[in-house]
mmCIF file of C-alpha atoms and ligand atoms in Angstrom:
data_model
loop_
_atom_site.group_PDB
_atom_site.id
_atom_site.type_symbol
_atom_site.label_atom_id
_atom_site.label_comp_id
_atom_site.label_asym_id
_atom_site.label_seq_id
_atom_site.Cartn_x
_atom_site.Cartn_y
_atom_site.Cartn_z
ATOM 1 C CA UNK A 24 -84.199 -10.813 11.497
ATOM 2 C CA UNK A 25 -81.760 -13.719 11.661
ATOM 3 C CA UNK A 26 -78.261 -13.288 10.315
ATOM 4 C CA UNK A 27 -76.149 -16.417 9.820
ATOM 5 C CA UNK A 28 -72.485 -17.025 9.092
ATOM 6 C CA UNK A 29 -71.113 -19.949 7.068
ATOM 7 C CA UNK A 30 -67.388 -20.117 7.839
ATOM 8 C CA UNK A 31 -64.866 -22.341 6.116
ATOM 9 C CA UNK A 32 -61.555 -22.555 4.347
ATOM 10 C CA UNK A 33 -63.128 -22.728 0.856
ATOM 11 C CA UNK A 34 -59.722 -23.608 -0.627
ATOM 12 C CA UNK A 35 -61.238 -23.754 -3.201
ATOM 13 C CA UNK A 36 -65.035 -23.575 -2.990
ATOM 14 C CA UNK A 37 -66.747 -26.715 -4.362
ATOM 15 C CA UNK A 38 -70.291 -27.427 -5.534
ATOM 16 C CA UNK A 39 -70.837 -28.977 -2.074
ATOM 17 C CA UNK A 40 -70.125 -25.598 -0.459
ATOM 18 C CA UNK A 41 -72.307 -23.781 -3.012
ATOM 19 C CA UNK A 42 -75.187 -26.164 -2.281
ATOM 20 C CA UNK A 43 -74.951 -25.378 1.450
ATOM 21 C CA UNK A 44 -74.830 -21.635 0.663
ATOM 22 C CA UNK A 45 -77.916 -21.941 -1.569
ATOM 23 C CA UNK A 46 -79.881 -23.876 1.026
ATOM 24 C CA UNK A 47 -78.780 -21.771 4.013
ATOM 25 C CA UNK A 48 -79.603 -18.521 2.220
ATOM 26 C CA UNK A 49 -83.200 -19.754 1.965
ATOM 27 C CA UNK A 50 -83.385 -20.264 5.712
ATOM 28 C CA UNK A 51 -82.080 -16.941 7.022
ATOM 29 C CA UNK A 52 -82.586 -13.246 6.327
ATOM 30 C CA UNK A 53 -78.891 -12.694 5.748
ATOM 31 C CA UNK A 54 -75.967 -15.061 5.188
ATOM 32 C CA UNK A 55 -72.291 -14.162 5.478
ATOM 33 C CA UNK A 56 -69.980 -16.637 3.739
ATOM 34 C CA UNK A 57 -66.794 -16.255 5.745
ATOM 35 C CA UNK A 58 -63.358 -17.226 4.474
ATOM 36 C CA UNK A 59 -61.686 -17.937 7.781
ATOM 37 C CA UNK A 60 -57.903 -18.092 8.034
ATOM 38 C CA UNK A 61 -56.929 -21.541 9.252
ATOM 39 C CA UNK A 62 -53.412 -21.458 10.658
ATOM 40 C CA UNK A 63 -53.112 -25.250 10.526
ATOM 41 C CA UNK A 64 -53.814 -25.460 6.789
ATOM 42 C CA UNK A 65 -51.500 -23.984 4.163
ATOM 43 C CA UNK A 66 -53.791 -22.833 1.388
ATOM 44 C CA UNK A 67 -53.435 -23.295 -2.354
ATOM 45 C CA UNK A 68 -55.400 -20.072 -2.870
ATOM 46 C CA UNK A 69 -54.838 -16.962 -0.769
ATOM 47 C CA UNK A 70 -57.784 -15.778 1.343
ATOM 48 C CA UNK A 71 -58.184 -12.847 -1.092
ATOM 49 C CA UNK A 72 -58.365 -15.225 -4.065
ATOM 50 C CA UNK A 73 -60.993 -17.375 -2.283
ATOM 51 C CA UNK A 74 -63.096 -14.314 -1.467
ATOM 52 C CA UNK A 75 -62.774 -13.164 -5.095
ATOM 53 C CA UNK A 76 -63.826 -16.575 -6.434
ATOM 54 C CA UNK A 77 -66.840 -16.772 -4.110
ATOM 55 C CA UNK A 78 -67.928 -13.216 -4.950
ATOM 56 C CA UNK A 79 -67.622 -13.854 -8.688
ATOM 57 C CA UNK A 80 -69.497 -17.161 -8.451
ATOM 58 C CA UNK A 81 -72.299 -15.901 -6.213
ATOM 59 C CA UNK A 82 -72.735 -12.560 -7.989
ATOM 60 C CA UNK A 83 -74.922 -9.853 -6.507
ATOM 61 C CA UNK A 84 -77.433 -11.400 -4.119
ATOM 62 C CA UNK A 85 -79.342 -9.234 -1.680
ATOM 63 C CA UNK A 86 -79.083 -11.727 1.192
ATOM 64 C CA UNK A 87 -75.577 -13.140 0.703
ATOM 65 C CA UNK A 88 -72.215 -11.469 1.302
ATOM 66 C CA UNK A 89 -68.651 -12.814 1.266
ATOM 67 C CA UNK A 90 -66.127 -11.702 3.861
ATOM 68 C CA UNK A 91 -62.853 -12.888 5.323
ATOM 69 C CA UNK A 92 -61.474 -12.707 8.828
ATOM 70 C CA UNK A 93 -58.304 -13.566 10.650
ATOM 71 C CA UNK A 94 -59.896 -13.394 14.092
ATOM 72 C CA UNK A 95 -61.855 -16.112 15.855
ATOM 73 C CA UNK A 96 -65.074 -16.860 13.990
ATOM 74 C CA UNK A 97 -66.912 -16.708 17.332
ATOM 75 C CA UNK A 98 -65.720 -13.112 17.761
ATOM 76 C CA UNK A 99 -66.597 -12.233 14.141
ATOM 77 C CA UNK A 100 -70.114 -13.600 14.724
ATOM 78 C CA UNK A 101 -70.536 -11.546 17.893
ATOM 79 C CA UNK A 102 -69.205 -8.343 16.285
ATOM 80 C CA UNK A 103 -71.371 -8.775 13.172
ATOM 81 C CA UNK A 104 -74.555 -9.780 14.997
ATOM 82 C CA UNK A 105 -74.736 -13.312 13.600
ATOM 83 C CA UNK A 106 -77.041 -15.493 15.714
ATOM 84 C CA UNK A 107 -76.439 -18.703 13.764
ATOM 85 C CA UNK A 108 -73.366 -20.522 12.506
ATOM 86 C CA UNK A 109 -73.961 -22.895 9.596
ATOM 87 C CA UNK A 110 -71.802 -25.887 8.747
ATOM 88 C CA UNK A 111 -72.196 -28.722 6.265
ATOM 89 C CA UNK A 112 -72.039 -32.366 7.288
ATOM 90 C CA UNK A 113 -71.118 -35.171 4.885
ATOM 91 C CA UNK A 114 -70.754 -38.182 7.171
ATOM 92 C CA UNK A 115 -70.585 -39.298 10.817
ATOM 93 C CA UNK A 116 -66.987 -38.184 11.185
ATOM 94 C CA UNK A 117 -67.904 -34.658 9.981
ATOM 95 C CA UNK A 118 -70.785 -34.730 12.461
ATOM 96 C CA UNK A 119 -68.582 -35.711 15.343
ATOM 97 C CA UNK A 120 -66.008 -33.022 14.421
ATOM 98 C CA UNK A 121 -68.683 -30.343 14.043
ATOM 99 C CA UNK A 122 -70.376 -31.352 17.280
ATOM 100 C CA UNK A 123 -67.114 -30.951 19.189
ATOM 101 C CA UNK A 124 -66.535 -27.630 17.437
ATOM 102 C CA UNK A 125 -69.990 -26.471 18.537
ATOM 103 C CA UNK A 126 -69.101 -27.220 22.178
ATOM 104 C CA UNK A 127 -65.975 -25.108 21.854
ATOM 105 C CA UNK A 128 -67.934 -22.278 20.248
ATOM 106 C CA UNK A 129 -70.582 -22.482 22.967
ATOM 107 C CA UNK A 130 -67.772 -21.800 25.399
ATOM 108 C CA UNK A 131 -66.530 -18.830 23.312
ATOM 109 C CA UNK A 132 -69.883 -17.322 22.331
ATOM 110 C CA UNK A 133 -72.891 -18.858 24.071
ATOM 111 C CA UNK A 134 -75.306 -16.723 22.030
ATOM 112 C CA UNK A 135 -74.285 -18.429 18.779
ATOM 113 C CA UNK A 136 -76.379 -21.434 17.676
ATOM 114 C CA UNK A 137 -74.905 -24.102 15.400
ATOM 115 C CA UNK A 138 -77.065 -25.374 12.528
ATOM 116 C CA UNK A 139 -75.680 -28.412 10.704
ATOM 117 C CA UNK A 140 -76.962 -28.988 7.174
ATOM 118 C CA UNK A 141 -76.618 -32.489 5.710
ATOM 119 C CA UNK A 142 -74.689 -32.600 2.430
ATOM 120 C CA UNK A 143 -76.572 -33.302 -0.760
ATOM 121 C CA UNK A 144 -75.960 -36.980 -1.703
ATOM 122 C CA UNK A 145 -74.324 -35.819 -4.960
ATOM 123 C CA UNK A 146 -71.551 -34.136 -2.982
ATOM 124 C CA UNK A 147 -70.995 -36.603 -0.128
ATOM 125 C CA UNK A 148 -67.498 -37.558 -1.260
ATOM 126 C CA UNK A 149 -66.521 -34.050 -2.296
ATOM 127 C CA UNK A 150 -63.885 -32.030 -0.448
ATOM 128 C CA UNK A 151 -61.553 -29.169 -1.350
ATOM 129 C CA UNK A 152 -58.629 -31.475 -0.603
ATOM 130 C CA UNK A 153 -59.880 -34.083 -3.096
ATOM 131 C CA UNK A 154 -60.417 -31.389 -5.728
ATOM 132 C CA UNK A 155 -56.855 -30.079 -5.329
ATOM 133 C CA UNK A 156 -55.462 -33.603 -5.579
ATOM 134 C CA UNK A 157 -57.502 -34.471 -8.683
ATOM 135 C CA UNK A 158 -56.788 -31.155 -10.379
ATOM 136 C CA UNK A 159 -53.060 -31.453 -9.692
ATOM 137 C CA UNK A 160 -53.054 -34.565 -11.891
ATOM 138 C CA UNK A 161 -55.064 -32.844 -14.589
ATOM 139 C CA UNK A 162 -58.283 -34.797 -13.857
ATOM 140 C CA UNK A 163 -61.595 -33.365 -15.056
ATOM 141 C CA UNK A 164 -63.251 -31.689 -12.048
ATOM 142 C CA UNK A 165 -65.910 -29.835 -14.045
ATOM 143 C CA UNK A 166 -68.783 -31.786 -12.428
ATOM 144 C CA UNK A 167 -67.549 -30.909 -8.947
ATOM 145 C CA UNK A 168 -66.664 -27.201 -9.040
ATOM 146 C CA UNK A 169 -67.946 -24.012 -10.666
ATOM 147 C CA UNK A 170 -66.280 -23.236 -14.043
ATOM 148 C CA UNK A 171 -64.509 -20.208 -12.511
ATOM 149 C CA UNK A 172 -62.883 -22.504 -9.935
ATOM 150 C CA UNK A 173 -61.935 -24.976 -12.651
ATOM 151 C CA UNK A 174 -60.160 -22.195 -14.568
ATOM 152 C CA UNK A 175 -58.468 -20.894 -11.414
ATOM 153 C CA UNK A 176 -57.223 -24.402 -10.577
ATOM 154 C CA UNK A 177 -55.782 -24.865 -14.054
ATOM 155 C CA UNK A 178 -53.949 -21.548 -13.780
ATOM 156 C CA UNK A 179 -52.664 -22.290 -10.312
ATOM 157 C CA UNK A 180 -51.569 -25.885 -10.811
ATOM 158 C CA UNK A 181 -50.438 -25.912 -14.471
ATOM 159 C CA UNK A 182 -50.586 -29.714 -14.727
ATOM 160 C CA UNK A 183 -49.016 -29.564 -18.179
ATOM 161 C CA UNK A 184 -45.736 -28.432 -16.648
ATOM 162 C CA UNK A 185 -45.497 -31.407 -14.227
ATOM 163 C CA UNK A 186 -42.526 -33.638 -14.918
ATOM 164 C CA UNK A 187 -40.396 -36.222 -13.140
HETATM 165 P P1 LIG B 9 -63.003 -26.135 7.181
HETATM 166 O O1 LIG B 9 -61.530 -26.200 6.955
HETATM 167 O O2 LIG B 9 -63.436 -25.056 8.095
HETATM 168 O O3 LIG B 9 -63.681 -27.460 7.490
HETATM 169 P P2 LIG B 9 -64.025 -26.353 4.484
HETATM 170 O O4 LIG B 9 -63.901 -25.322 3.425
HETATM 171 O O5 LIG B 9 -63.328 -27.643 4.260
HETATM 172 O O6 LIG B 9 -63.562 -25.616 5.797
HETATM 173 O O7 LIG B 9 -65.540 -26.655 4.777
HETATM 174 C C1 LIG B 9 -66.414 -25.634 5.201
HETATM 175 C C2 LIG B 9 -67.730 -26.272 5.611
HETATM 176 O O8 LIG B 9 -68.326 -26.871 4.461
HETATM 177 C C3 LIG B 9 -67.589 -27.392 6.635
HETATM 178 O O9 LIG B 9 -68.725 -27.355 7.482
HETATM 179 C C4 LIG B 9 -67.620 -28.637 5.807
HETATM 180 O O10 LIG B 9 -68.098 -29.748 6.543
HETATM 181 C C5 LIG B 9 -68.595 -28.223 4.724
HETATM 182 N N1 LIG B 9 -68.404 -28.970 3.490
HETATM 183 C C6 LIG B 9 -67.244 -29.246 2.854
HETATM 184 N N2 LIG B 9 -67.467 -29.971 1.742
HETATM 185 C C7 LIG B 9 -68.815 -30.167 1.691
HETATM 186 C C8 LIG B 9 -69.677 -30.869 0.789
HETATM 187 N N3 LIG B 9 -69.205 -31.540 -0.250
HETATM 188 N N4 LIG B 9 -71.012 -30.845 1.043
HETATM 189 C C9 LIG B 9 -71.485 -30.198 2.119
HETATM 190 N N5 LIG B 9 -70.734 -29.529 3.013
HETATM 191 C C10 LIG B 9 -69.414 -29.512 2.801
#
């Protein structure tokens, strides 16, 4: 039985993330989508809100669960018996970042294997940062995020109230 973890900020989750979740859940017996606290990034959504969004979007699936952690992901993986860590890769700079991350993780938890999944071409230019920027100007992001995320962004950003 192989249990995998897909960690990320998911601030907010995009269709690119959901595609990786869909594809990874077909590869492993169990997949934990992990909202990992990232001290360097101030979030638009709280970790609890991100977990709530992911749980609502993914619904009840026997193989997929959504968790959060404020410890090292390498420690979470060891404690939860995850043998594989999944990440998505959009371009060479993602690859180089993820490769360096994998070296660091190998140092922290040598039992954990990194699996990098190439992004679907539809989502190559898609990032949570871009979504937040577009949504803050009231742009239509409906082709890039789940409707629940679109609604949550509208509530959070209230573009109608922006003024100079
Ligand atoms: P982090 O801050 O940990 O990079 P993100 O939420 O930005 O967290 O991304 C989580 C993972 O999802 C990363 O591996 C990232 O490369 C991947 N990812 C982000 N956007 C996409 C996308 N559009 N398609 C595929 N993978 C993606």
